[in-house]
PDB file of C-alpha atoms in Angstrom:
ATOM      1  CA  MET A   3     -23.037 -18.420  -3.426  1.00  0.00           C
ATOM      2  CA  SER A   4     -19.385 -17.674  -4.157  1.00  0.00           C
ATOM      3  CA  LYS A   5     -16.842 -17.467  -1.370  1.00  0.00           C
ATOM      4  CA  LEU A   6     -15.293 -14.187  -0.342  1.00  0.00           C
ATOM      5  CA  SER A   7     -11.849 -14.035  -1.918  1.00  0.00           C
ATOM      6  CA  GLY A   8      -8.727 -12.034  -1.318  1.00  0.00           C
ATOM      7  CA  MET A   9      -6.329 -10.948  -4.054  1.00  0.00           C
ATOM      8  CA  THR A  10      -3.032 -12.337  -2.760  1.00  0.00           C
ATOM      9  CA  GLY A  11      -2.112 -15.953  -3.418  1.00  0.00           C
ATOM     10  CA  PHE A  12       0.120 -18.516  -5.089  1.00  0.00           C
ATOM     11  CA  GLY A  13      -0.448 -21.711  -7.056  1.00  0.00           C
ATOM     12  CA  ARG A  14       1.873 -24.215  -8.735  1.00  0.00           C
ATOM     13  CA  ALA A  15       1.448 -27.292 -10.915  1.00  0.00           C
ATOM     14  CA  ASP A  16       3.882 -29.556 -12.802  1.00  0.00           C
ATOM     15  CA  GLY A  17       3.508 -31.754 -15.847  1.00  0.00           C
ATOM     16  CA  ALA A  18       5.358 -33.986 -18.276  1.00  0.00           C
ATOM     17  CA  GLY A  19       4.706 -35.589 -21.634  1.00  0.00           C
ATOM     18  CA  GLN A  20       5.621 -35.614 -25.303  1.00  0.00           C
ATOM     19  CA  GLY A  21       9.293 -35.737 -24.311  1.00  0.00           C
ATOM     20  CA  TRP A  22       8.986 -32.525 -22.236  1.00  0.00           C
ATOM     21  CA  THR A  23       8.738 -31.553 -18.585  1.00  0.00           C
ATOM     22  CA  TRP A  24       7.272 -28.275 -17.371  1.00  0.00           C
ATOM     23  CA  SER A  25       6.165 -26.311 -14.332  1.00  0.00           C
ATOM     24  CA  VAL A  26       3.634 -23.501 -13.986  1.00  0.00           C
ATOM     25  CA  GLU A  27       3.525 -20.888 -11.235  1.00  0.00           C
ATOM     26  CA  ALA A  28       0.596 -18.499 -10.814  1.00  0.00           C
ATOM     27  CA  ARG A  29       0.691 -15.696  -8.282  1.00  0.00           C
ATOM     28  CA  SER A  30      -1.360 -12.568  -7.643  1.00  0.00           C
ATOM     29  CA  VAL A  31      -1.284  -9.341  -5.638  1.00  0.00           C
ATOM     30  CA  ASN A  32      -3.795  -6.563  -4.983  1.00  0.00           C
ATOM     31  CA  GLY A  33      -5.019  -4.516  -7.923  1.00  0.00           C
ATOM     32  CA  ARG A  34      -7.919  -2.147  -8.520  1.00  0.00           C
ATOM     33  CA  ASN A  35      -8.819  -4.006 -11.708  1.00  0.00           C
ATOM     34  CA  LEU A  36      -7.902  -7.369 -13.225  1.00  0.00           C
ATOM     35  CA  GLU A  37      -4.587  -7.647 -15.075  1.00  0.00           C
ATOM     36  CA  VAL A  38      -3.328 -11.041 -16.243  1.00  0.00           C
ATOM     37  CA  ARG A  39       0.319 -11.282 -17.317  1.00  0.00           C
ATOM     38  CA  PHE A  40       1.978 -14.266 -18.987  1.00  0.00           C
ATOM     39  CA  ARG A  41       5.584 -15.390 -19.396  1.00  0.00           C
ATOM     40  CA  GLY A  42       6.346 -18.660 -21.148  1.00  0.00           C
ATOM     41  CA  PRO A  43       8.586 -20.531 -23.590  1.00  0.00           C
ATOM     42  CA  GLY A  44       8.785 -19.581 -27.244  1.00  0.00           C
ATOM     43  CA  GLY A  45       7.108 -21.612 -29.925  1.00  0.00           C
ATOM     44  CA  PHE A  46       3.788 -21.989 -28.117  1.00  0.00           C
ATOM     45  CA  ASP A  47       1.944 -19.087 -29.669  1.00  0.00           C
ATOM     46  CA  ASN A  48      -1.537 -20.095 -28.540  1.00  0.00           C
ATOM     47  CA  LEU A  49      -0.596 -20.813 -24.935  1.00  0.00           C
ATOM     48  CA  GLU A  50      -0.556 -17.162 -23.842  1.00  0.00           C
ATOM     49  CA  ARG A  51      -4.085 -16.598 -25.140  1.00  0.00           C
ATOM     50  CA  LEU A  52      -5.366 -19.725 -23.391  1.00  0.00           C
ATOM     51  CA  ALA A  53      -3.627 -18.832 -20.120  1.00  0.00           C
ATOM     52  CA  LYS A  54      -4.992 -15.269 -20.061  1.00  0.00           C
ATOM     53  CA  ALA A  55      -8.496 -16.466 -20.893  1.00  0.00           C
ATOM     54  CA  SER A  56      -8.326 -18.972 -18.035  1.00  0.00           C
ATOM     55  CA  GLY A  57      -7.195 -16.258 -15.608  1.00  0.00           C
ATOM     56  CA  GLN A  58      -9.932 -13.863 -16.714  1.00  0.00           C
ATOM     57  CA  ALA A  59     -12.543 -16.595 -16.265  1.00  0.00           C
ATOM     58  CA  ARG A  60     -11.519 -17.195 -12.634  1.00  0.00           C
ATOM     59  CA  PHE A  61     -10.754 -13.763 -11.227  1.00  0.00           C
ATOM     60  CA  ALA A  62     -12.339 -10.308 -11.122  1.00  0.00           C
ATOM     61  CA  ARG A  63      -9.583  -8.173  -9.571  1.00  0.00           C
ATOM     62  CA  GLY A  64      -5.863  -8.273  -8.896  1.00  0.00           C
ATOM     63  CA  GLN A  65      -2.595  -8.472 -10.782  1.00  0.00           C
ATOM     64  CA  VAL A  66      -2.203 -12.104 -11.825  1.00  0.00           C
ATOM     65  CA  SER A  67       1.141 -13.385 -13.152  1.00  0.00           C
ATOM     66  CA  ILE A  68       1.444 -16.761 -14.892  1.00  0.00           C
ATOM     67  CA  GLY A  69       4.904 -18.192 -15.529  1.00  0.00           C
ATOM     68  CA  VAL A  70       5.586 -21.350 -17.541  1.00  0.00           C
ATOM     69  CA  GLN A  71       8.976 -23.075 -17.679  1.00  0.00           C
ATOM     70  CA  ALA A  72       9.364 -26.009 -20.061  1.00  0.00           C
ATOM     71  CA  LYS A  73      12.310 -28.058 -21.267  1.00  0.00           C
ATOM     72  CA  ARG A  74      12.837 -31.057 -23.475  1.00  0.00           C
ATOM     73  CA  VAL A  75      13.864 -34.254 -21.730  1.00  0.00           C
ATOM     74  CA  GLU A  76      17.470 -35.152 -22.587  1.00  0.00           C
ATOM     75  CA  ALA A  77      17.850 -38.255 -24.723  1.00  0.00           C
ATOM     76  CA  GLY A  78      18.646 -41.330 -22.665  1.00  0.00           C
ATOM     77  CA  GLU A  79      21.141 -44.067 -23.458  1.00  0.00           C
ATOM     78  CA  ALA A  80      18.577 -46.096 -25.375  1.00  0.00           C
ATOM     79  CA  ALA A  81      17.924 -43.168 -27.664  1.00  0.00           C
ATOM     80  CA  VAL A  82      21.613 -42.765 -28.600  1.00  0.00           C
ATOM     81  CA  THR A  83      23.203 -44.841 -31.383  1.00  0.00           C
ATOM     82  CA  ILE A  84      26.797 -45.270 -32.560  1.00  0.00           C
ATOM     83  CA  ASN A  85      27.537 -45.067 -36.248  1.00  0.00           C
ATOM     84  CA  ALA A  86      29.755 -48.159 -36.597  1.00  0.00           C
ATOM     85  CA  ALA A  87      30.895 -47.323 -40.137  1.00  0.00           C
ATOM     86  CA  VAL A  88      32.127 -43.860 -39.166  1.00  0.00           C
ATOM     87  CA  LEU A  89      33.768 -45.249 -36.030  1.00  0.00           C
ATOM     88  CA  ALA A  90      35.576 -47.931 -38.082  1.00  0.00           C
ATOM     89  CA  ARG A  91      36.987 -45.331 -40.451  1.00  0.00           C
ATOM     90  CA  TYR A  92      38.211 -43.206 -37.551  1.00  0.00           C
ATOM     91  CA  LEU A  93      39.748 -46.290 -35.919  1.00  0.00           C
ATOM     92  CA  THR A  94      41.584 -47.313 -39.099  1.00  0.00           C
ATOM     93  CA  LEU A  95      43.068 -43.841 -39.463  1.00  0.00           C
ATOM     94  CA  ALA A  96      44.003 -43.750 -35.796  1.00  0.00           C
ATOM     95  CA  ASN A  97      45.805 -47.122 -36.027  1.00  0.00           C
ATOM     96  CA  GLU A  98      47.738 -45.989 -39.068  1.00  0.00           C
ATOM     97  CA  LEU A  99      48.856 -42.887 -37.180  1.00  0.00           C
ATOM     98  CA  ALA A 100      49.766 -45.013 -34.161  1.00  0.00           C
ATOM     99  CA  GLU A 101      52.081 -47.173 -36.349  1.00  0.00           C
ATOM    100  CA  ASP A 102      53.912 -43.969 -37.243  1.00  0.00           C
ATOM    101  CA  GLY A 103      54.466 -43.192 -33.564  1.00  0.00           C
ATOM    102  CA  ALA A 104      51.305 -41.274 -32.669  1.00  0.00           C
ATOM    103  CA  THR A 105      49.529 -41.864 -29.379  1.00  0.00           C
ATOM    104  CA  PRO A 106      46.959 -44.651 -29.663  1.00  0.00           C
ATOM    105  CA  PRO A 107      43.370 -43.352 -29.569  1.00  0.00           C
ATOM    106  CA  SER A 108      41.250 -43.647 -26.420  1.00  0.00           C
ATOM    107  CA  ALA A 109      37.651 -44.773 -26.400  1.00  0.00           C
ATOM    108  CA  ASP A 110      36.291 -41.463 -25.137  1.00  0.00           C
ATOM    109  CA  GLY A 111      38.372 -39.637 -27.731  1.00  0.00           C
ATOM    110  CA  LEU A 112      36.908 -41.738 -30.557  1.00  0.00           C
ATOM    111  CA  LEU A 113      33.339 -41.277 -29.251  1.00  0.00           C
ATOM    112  CA  ALA A 114      33.829 -37.531 -29.134  1.00  0.00           C
ATOM    113  CA  LEU A 115      34.619 -37.372 -32.853  1.00  0.00           C
ATOM    114  CA  ARG A 116      31.974 -35.885 -35.089  1.00  0.00           C
ATOM    115  CA  GLY A 117      29.438 -38.336 -36.492  1.00  0.00           C
ATOM    116  CA  VAL A 118      30.281 -41.255 -34.189  1.00  0.00           C
ATOM    117  CA  ILE A 119      27.387 -40.694 -31.762  1.00  0.00           C
ATOM    118  CA  GLU A 120      24.016 -39.998 -33.309  1.00  0.00           C
ATOM    119  CA  ALA A 121      20.928 -38.689 -31.485  1.00  0.00           C
ATOM    120  CA  PRO A 122      17.478 -38.731 -33.044  1.00  0.00           C
ATOM    121  CA  GLU A 123      16.574 -35.451 -34.704  1.00  0.00           C
ATOM    122  CA  GLU A 124      13.556 -33.532 -33.453  1.00  0.00           C
ATOM    123  CA  VAL A 125      10.635 -33.965 -35.788  1.00  0.00           C
ATOM    124  CA  ASP A 126       8.430 -30.885 -36.159  1.00  0.00           C
ATOM    125  CA  ASP A 127       5.066 -32.638 -35.920  1.00  0.00           C
ATOM    126  CA  PRO A 128       2.162 -30.145 -35.792  1.00  0.00           C
ATOM    127  CA  GLU A 129      -0.136 -32.658 -34.117  1.00  0.00           C
ATOM    128  CA  ALA A 130       2.444 -33.485 -31.460  1.00  0.00           C
ATOM    129  CA  ARG A 131       3.061 -29.772 -30.884  1.00  0.00           C
ATOM    130  CA  ALA A 132      -0.699 -29.140 -30.501  1.00  0.00           C
ATOM    131  CA  ALA A 133      -0.995 -32.017 -28.030  1.00  0.00           C
ATOM    132  CA  LEU A 134       1.926 -30.666 -26.029  1.00  0.00           C
ATOM    133  CA  GLU A 135       0.399 -27.192 -25.984  1.00  0.00           C
ATOM    134  CA  ALA A 136      -2.927 -28.612 -24.794  1.00  0.00           C
ATOM    135  CA  ALA A 137      -1.148 -30.446 -21.978  1.00  0.00           C
ATOM    136  CA  LEU A 138       0.633 -27.247 -20.974  1.00  0.00           C
ATOM    137  CA  ALA A 139      -2.681 -25.372 -20.980  1.00  0.00           C
ATOM    138  CA  GLY A 140      -4.166 -28.026 -18.693  1.00  0.00           C
ATOM    139  CA  THR A 141      -1.334 -27.549 -16.209  1.00  0.00           C
ATOM    140  CA  VAL A 142      -1.851 -23.780 -16.355  1.00  0.00           C
ATOM    141  CA  GLU A 143      -5.472 -24.339 -15.346  1.00  0.00           C
ATOM    142  CA  GLN A 144      -4.347 -26.520 -12.434  1.00  0.00           C
ATOM    143  CA  ALA A 145      -2.013 -23.770 -11.222  1.00  0.00           C
ATOM    144  CA  LEU A 146      -4.783 -21.177 -11.549  1.00  0.00           C
ATOM    145  CA  ASP A 147      -7.167 -23.402  -9.589  1.00  0.00           C
ATOM    146  CA  ALA A 148      -4.539 -23.631  -6.853  1.00  0.00           C
ATOM    147  CA  LEU A 149      -4.174 -19.837  -6.932  1.00  0.00           C
ATOM    148  CA  LYS A 150      -7.941 -19.410  -6.649  1.00  0.00           C
ATOM    149  CA  ALA A 151      -8.014 -21.724  -3.624  1.00  0.00           C
ATOM    150  CA  SER A 152      -5.179 -19.709  -2.078  1.00  0.00           C
ATOM    151  CA  ARG A 153      -7.054 -16.454  -2.607  1.00  0.00           C
ATOM    152  CA  GLU A 154     -10.215 -17.949  -1.130  1.00  0.00           C
ATOM    153  CA  GLY A 155      -8.164 -18.959   1.894  1.00  0.00           C
ATOM    154  CA  GLU A 156      -7.206 -15.321   2.353  1.00  0.00           C
ATOM    155  CA  GLY A 157     -10.871 -14.387   1.952  1.00  0.00           C
ATOM    156  CA  ALA A 158     -11.846 -16.817   4.719  1.00  0.00           C
ATOM    157  CA  LEU A 159      -9.427 -15.004   7.032  1.00  0.00           C
ATOM    158  CA  LEU A 160     -10.657 -11.569   5.947  1.00  0.00           C
ATOM    159  CA  LYS A 161     -14.374 -12.233   6.445  1.00  0.00           C
ATOM    160  CA  PRO A 162     -14.456 -12.262  10.283  1.00  0.00           C
ATOM    161  CA  VAL A 163     -12.299  -9.119  10.291  1.00  0.00           C
ATOM    162  CA  LEU A 164     -14.753  -7.330   7.999  1.00  0.00           C
ATOM    163  CA  ASP A 165     -17.717  -8.625  10.024  1.00  0.00           C
ATOM    164  CA  ASP A 166     -16.209  -7.212  13.231  1.00  0.00           C
ATOM    165  CA  PHE A 167     -15.702  -3.759  11.707  1.00  0.00           C
ATOM    166  CA  ILE A 168     -19.244  -3.729  10.306  1.00  0.00           C
ATOM    167  CA  ALA A 169     -20.644  -4.738  13.703  1.00  0.00           C
ATOM    168  CA  HIS A 170     -18.617  -1.929  15.315  1.00  0.00           C
ATOM    169  CA  ILE A 171     -20.061   0.578  12.824  1.00  0.00           C
ATOM    170  CA  GLU A 172     -23.578  -0.694  13.536  1.00  0.00           C
ATOM    171  CA  ALA A 173     -23.054  -0.226  17.280  1.00  0.00           C
ATOM    172  CA  LEU A 174     -21.778   3.333  16.733  1.00  0.00           C
ATOM    173  CA  VAL A 175     -24.810   4.165  14.577  1.00  0.00           C
ATOM    174  CA  ALA A 176     -27.069   2.897  17.371  1.00  0.00           C
ATOM    175  CA  SER A 177     -25.206   5.097  19.880  1.00  0.00           C
ATOM    176  CA  ALA A 178     -25.520   8.047  17.519  1.00  0.00           C
ATOM    177  CA  GLU A 179     -29.268   7.514  17.278  1.00  0.00           C
ATOM    178  CA  THR A 180     -29.586   7.600  21.067  1.00  0.00           C
ATOM    179  CA  GLU A 181     -27.451  10.729  21.330  1.00  0.00           C
ATOM    180  CA  ALA A 182     -29.192  12.442  18.394  1.00  0.00           C
ATOM    181  CA  SER A 183     -32.571  12.161  20.124  1.00  0.00           C
ATOM    182  CA  ALA A 184     -31.229  14.450  22.858  1.00  0.00           C
ATOM    183  CA  GLN A 185     -29.903  17.037  20.414  1.00  0.00           C
ATOM    184  CA  VAL A 186     -33.148  19.021  20.131  1.00  0.00           C
ATOM    185  CA  GLU A 187     -33.393  19.596  23.862  1.00  0.00           C
ATOM    186  CA  ALA A 188     -29.683  20.445  24.079  1.00  0.00           C
ATOM    187  CA  ILE A 189     -30.050  23.008  21.296  1.00  0.00           C
ATOM    188  CA  ARG A 190     -33.120  24.565  22.918  1.00  0.00           C
ATOM    189  CA  GLU A 191     -31.441  24.871  26.287  1.00  0.00           C
ATOM    190  CA  ARG A 192     -28.283  26.348  24.801  1.00  0.00           C
ATOM    191  CA  PHE A 193     -30.160  28.878  22.683  1.00  0.00           C
ATOM    192  CA  THR A 194     -32.454  29.843  25.588  1.00  0.00           C
ATOM    193  CA  ARG A 195     -29.496  30.499  27.836  1.00  0.00           C
ATOM    194  CA  ARG A 196     -27.731  32.700  25.283  1.00  0.00           C
ATOM    195  CA  ILE A 197     -30.793  34.733  24.343  1.00  0.00           C
ATOM    196  CA  THR A 198     -31.744  35.205  27.969  1.00  0.00           C
ATOM    197  CA  GLU A 199     -28.259  36.436  28.768  1.00  0.00           C
ATOM    198  CA  LEU A 200     -28.270  38.897  25.844  1.00  0.00           C
ATOM    199  CA  ALA A 201     -31.846  40.176  25.997  1.00  0.00           C
ATOM    200  CA  PRO A 202     -33.620  39.006  29.140  1.00  0.00           C
ATOM    201  CA  ASP A 203     -36.470  41.549  28.843  1.00  0.00           C
ATOM    202  CA  ALA A 204     -37.099  41.312  25.080  1.00  0.00           C
ATOM    203  CA  PRO A 205     -40.822  41.098  24.177  1.00  0.00           C
ATOM    204  CA  GLY A 206     -42.022  37.758  22.786  1.00  0.00           C
ATOM    205  CA  LEU A 207     -38.870  36.063  23.997  1.00  0.00           C
ATOM    206  CA  GLU A 208     -40.424  32.636  24.435  1.00  0.00           C
ATOM    207  CA  ASP A 209     -41.872  32.595  20.912  1.00  0.00           C
ATOM    208  CA  ARG A 210     -38.585  33.683  19.428  1.00  0.00           C
ATOM    209  CA  ILE A 211     -36.694  31.041  21.381  1.00  0.00           C
ATOM    210  CA  PHE A 212     -39.095  28.390  20.142  1.00  0.00           C
ATOM    211  CA  LEU A 213     -38.792  29.418  16.474  1.00  0.00           C
ATOM    212  CA  GLU A 214     -35.029  29.854  16.480  1.00  0.00           C
ATOM    213  CA  ALA A 215     -34.417  26.616  18.375  1.00  0.00           C
ATOM    214  CA  ALA A 216     -36.671  24.769  15.951  1.00  0.00           C
ATOM    215  CA  ALA A 217     -34.712  26.160  13.002  1.00  0.00           C
ATOM    216  CA  LEU A 218     -31.398  25.153  14.543  1.00  0.00           C
ATOM    217  CA  ALA A 219     -32.721  21.713  15.407  1.00  0.00           C
ATOM    218  CA  THR A 220     -33.792  21.219  11.792  1.00  0.00           C
ATOM    219  CA  LYS A 221     -30.298  22.074  10.570  1.00  0.00           C
ATOM    220  CA  ALA A 222     -28.801  19.679  13.118  1.00  0.00           C
ATOM    221  CA  ASP A 223     -31.194  16.828  12.342  1.00  0.00           C
ATOM    222  CA  VAL A 224     -29.102  13.742  11.526  1.00  0.00           C
ATOM    223  CA  ARG A 225     -31.984  11.295  11.111  1.00  0.00           C
ATOM    224  CA  GLU A 226     -31.405  11.083   7.353  1.00  0.00           C
ATOM    225  CA  GLU A 227     -27.693  10.381   7.786  1.00  0.00           C
ATOM    226  CA  LEU A 228     -28.364   7.710  10.391  1.00  0.00           C
ATOM    227  CA  ASP A 229     -30.944   6.036   8.155  1.00  0.00           C
ATOM    228  CA  ARG A 230     -28.441   5.908   5.304  1.00  0.00           C
ATOM    229  CA  LEU A 231     -25.734   4.549   7.597  1.00  0.00           C
ATOM    230  CA  THR A 232     -28.101   1.804   8.731  1.00  0.00           C
ATOM    231  CA  ALA A 233     -28.811   0.944   5.086  1.00  0.00           C
ATOM    232  CA  HIS A 234     -25.066   0.925   4.320  1.00  0.00           C
ATOM    233  CA  VAL A 235     -24.453  -1.529   7.171  1.00  0.00           C
ATOM    234  CA  ALA A 236     -27.040  -3.907   5.708  1.00  0.00           C
ATOM    235  CA  ALA A 237     -25.533  -3.526   2.223  1.00  0.00           C
ATOM    236  CA  ALA A 238     -22.018  -4.194   3.540  1.00  0.00           C
ATOM    237  CA  ARG A 239     -23.140  -7.410   5.220  1.00  0.00           C
ATOM    238  CA  GLN A 240     -24.812  -8.566   2.026  1.00  0.00           C
ATOM    239  CA  LEU A 241     -21.714  -7.820  -0.060  1.00  0.00           C
ATOM    240  CA  VAL A 242     -19.362  -9.599   2.343  1.00  0.00           C
ATOM    241  CA  ALA A 243     -21.600 -12.654   2.062  1.00  0.00           C
ATOM    242  CA  SER A 244     -21.252 -12.679  -1.733  1.00  0.00           C
ATOM    243  CA  ALA A 245     -18.402 -12.486  -4.222  1.00  0.00           C
ATOM    244  CA  PRO A 246     -16.820 -10.801  -6.009  1.00  0.00           C
ATOM    245  CA  ALA A 247     -17.631  -7.729  -3.952  1.00  0.00           C
ATOM    246  CA  GLY A 248     -14.454  -5.643  -3.826  1.00  0.00           C
ATOM    247  CA  ARG A 249     -15.443  -2.852  -6.230  1.00  0.00           C
ATOM    248  CA  LYS A 250     -18.871  -2.381  -4.647  1.00  0.00           C
ATOM    249  CA  LEU A 251     -17.351  -2.375  -1.171  1.00  0.00           C
ATOM    250  CA  ASP A 252     -14.862   0.283  -2.330  1.00  0.00           C
ATOM    251  CA  PHE A 253     -17.749   2.525  -3.362  1.00  0.00           C
ATOM    252  CA  LEU A 254     -19.685   1.774  -0.172  1.00  0.00           C
ATOM    253  CA  MET A 255     -16.707   2.900   1.926  1.00  0.00           C
ATOM    254  CA  GLN A 256     -16.942   6.316   0.255  1.00  0.00           C
ATOM    255  CA  GLU A 257     -20.625   6.504   1.165  1.00  0.00           C
ATOM    256  CA  PHE A 258     -19.914   5.493   4.762  1.00  0.00           C
ATOM    257  CA  MET A 259     -17.310   8.236   5.080  1.00  0.00           C
ATOM    258  CA  ARG A 260     -19.576  10.847   3.481  1.00  0.00           C
ATOM    259  CA  GLU A 261     -22.345  10.186   6.018  1.00  0.00           C
ATOM    260  CA  ALA A 262     -19.860  10.129   8.915  1.00  0.00           C
ATOM    261  CA  ASN A 263     -18.484  13.528   7.853  1.00  0.00           C
ATOM    262  CA  THR A 264     -21.994  14.995   7.625  1.00  0.00           C
ATOM    263  CA  LEU A 265     -22.858  13.555  11.028  1.00  0.00           C
ATOM    264  CA  CYS A 266     -19.861  15.348  12.552  1.00  0.00           C
ATOM    265  CA  SER A 267     -20.663  18.639  10.803  1.00  0.00           C
ATOM    266  CA  LYS A 268     -24.287  18.572  12.028  1.00  0.00           C
ATOM    267  CA  SER A 269     -23.482  17.480  15.556  1.00  0.00           C
ATOM    268  CA  ALA A 270     -24.617  19.841  18.291  1.00  0.00           C
ATOM    269  CA  THR A 271     -23.188  17.879  21.216  1.00  0.00           C
ATOM    270  CA  THR A 272     -19.707  16.815  22.177  1.00  0.00           C
ATOM    271  CA  ALA A 273     -20.877  13.244  22.655  1.00  0.00           C
ATOM    272  CA  LEU A 274     -22.321  12.968  19.139  1.00  0.00           C
ATOM    273  CA  THR A 275     -19.182  14.530  17.682  1.00  0.00           C
ATOM    274  CA  GLY A 276     -17.085  11.938  19.499  1.00  0.00           C
ATOM    275  CA  ILE A 277     -19.230   9.147  18.071  1.00  0.00           C
ATOM    276  CA  GLY A 278     -18.866  10.624  14.585  1.00  0.00           C
ATOM    277  CA  LEU A 279     -15.086  10.830  14.869  1.00  0.00           C
ATOM    278  CA  GLU A 280     -14.869   7.242  16.090  1.00  0.00           C
ATOM    279  CA  LEU A 281     -17.145   6.202  13.257  1.00  0.00           C
ATOM    280  CA  LYS A 282     -14.798   7.812  10.729  1.00  0.00           C
ATOM    281  CA  ALA A 283     -11.834   5.977  12.235  1.00  0.00           C
ATOM    282  CA  VAL A 284     -13.570   2.596  12.050  1.00  0.00           C
ATOM    283  CA  VAL A 285     -14.735   3.223   8.472  1.00  0.00           C
ATOM    284  CA  GLU A 286     -11.149   4.020   7.484  1.00  0.00           C
ATOM    285  CA  GLN A 287      -9.947   0.771   9.084  1.00  0.00           C
ATOM    286  CA  LEU A 288     -12.638  -1.140   7.221  1.00  0.00           C
ATOM    287  CA  ARG A 289     -11.672   0.606   3.974  1.00  0.00           C
ATOM    288  CA  GLU A 290      -8.060  -0.551   4.374  1.00  0.00           C
ATOM    289  CA  GLN A 291      -9.192  -4.164   4.705  1.00  0.00           C
ATOM    290  CA  VAL A 292     -11.560  -3.846   1.749  1.00  0.00           C
ATOM    291  CA  GLN A 293      -8.520  -3.087  -0.428  1.00  0.00           C
ATOM    292  CA  ASN A 294      -7.627  -6.782  -0.047  1.00  0.00           C
ATOM    293  CA  VAL A 295     -11.011  -8.094  -1.236  1.00  0.00           C
ATOM    294  CA  GLU A 296     -11.504  -9.332  -4.796  1.00  0.00           C
TER     295      GLU A 296
END
């Protein structure tokens, strides 16, 4: 079973080889859907495709940014050669000028002359380029793995928060069930009192009170809403225990709020209305946290 994951995180990995050094940073923030962006050095045409495919294979939601910085290692002293023939020609000319009164040449001045110092030219080797690109892609995967671990760390922190909100909703549903069982009697008493005050001597008053109270009680019956809320609580727990679950939890929050609104509209007692309002507040708090879940 996959771990619950958040959508915010950061990962980094470094690499070197083929005369290059490079670093990869992968970061992500919340997003309704998955969007993988790539920024890297020119000349590695296949790297962007590989990086995006790796990101899409690991994540389901969030805005993921992958940045690659690479540079060629500067040639060391062993890789630099001095062209002795060119240097000798420059030195001969410099000595001739010195005999005519010119300033004698300095060593650093001679070495700075064109052609004296030679560095090996870069060879465009397709196989070497492919190997370098493969190494870069491997480092990208390492950075994405680190990002995934970071997001799972956020998920580990989110899970107990979500569990607490779900438990709070379950407790409110239980309280609503207890209060709803008293609604029928409350409706009957209220209707009896009003009818008796308006028409105390009306014929067939008891039968009318019974029929009208029954009709009102049917309209105020919240058993169906409470059953659905109980089912939603079970579904929420199951989703939090699996991943990715963010999109389904988003939809479930809408269903929670719909049932809470109906519960309030059908309520016939102040106590049940209070429970419904508190339920809406807790569902909204849960919804805000769900926005962070992959």
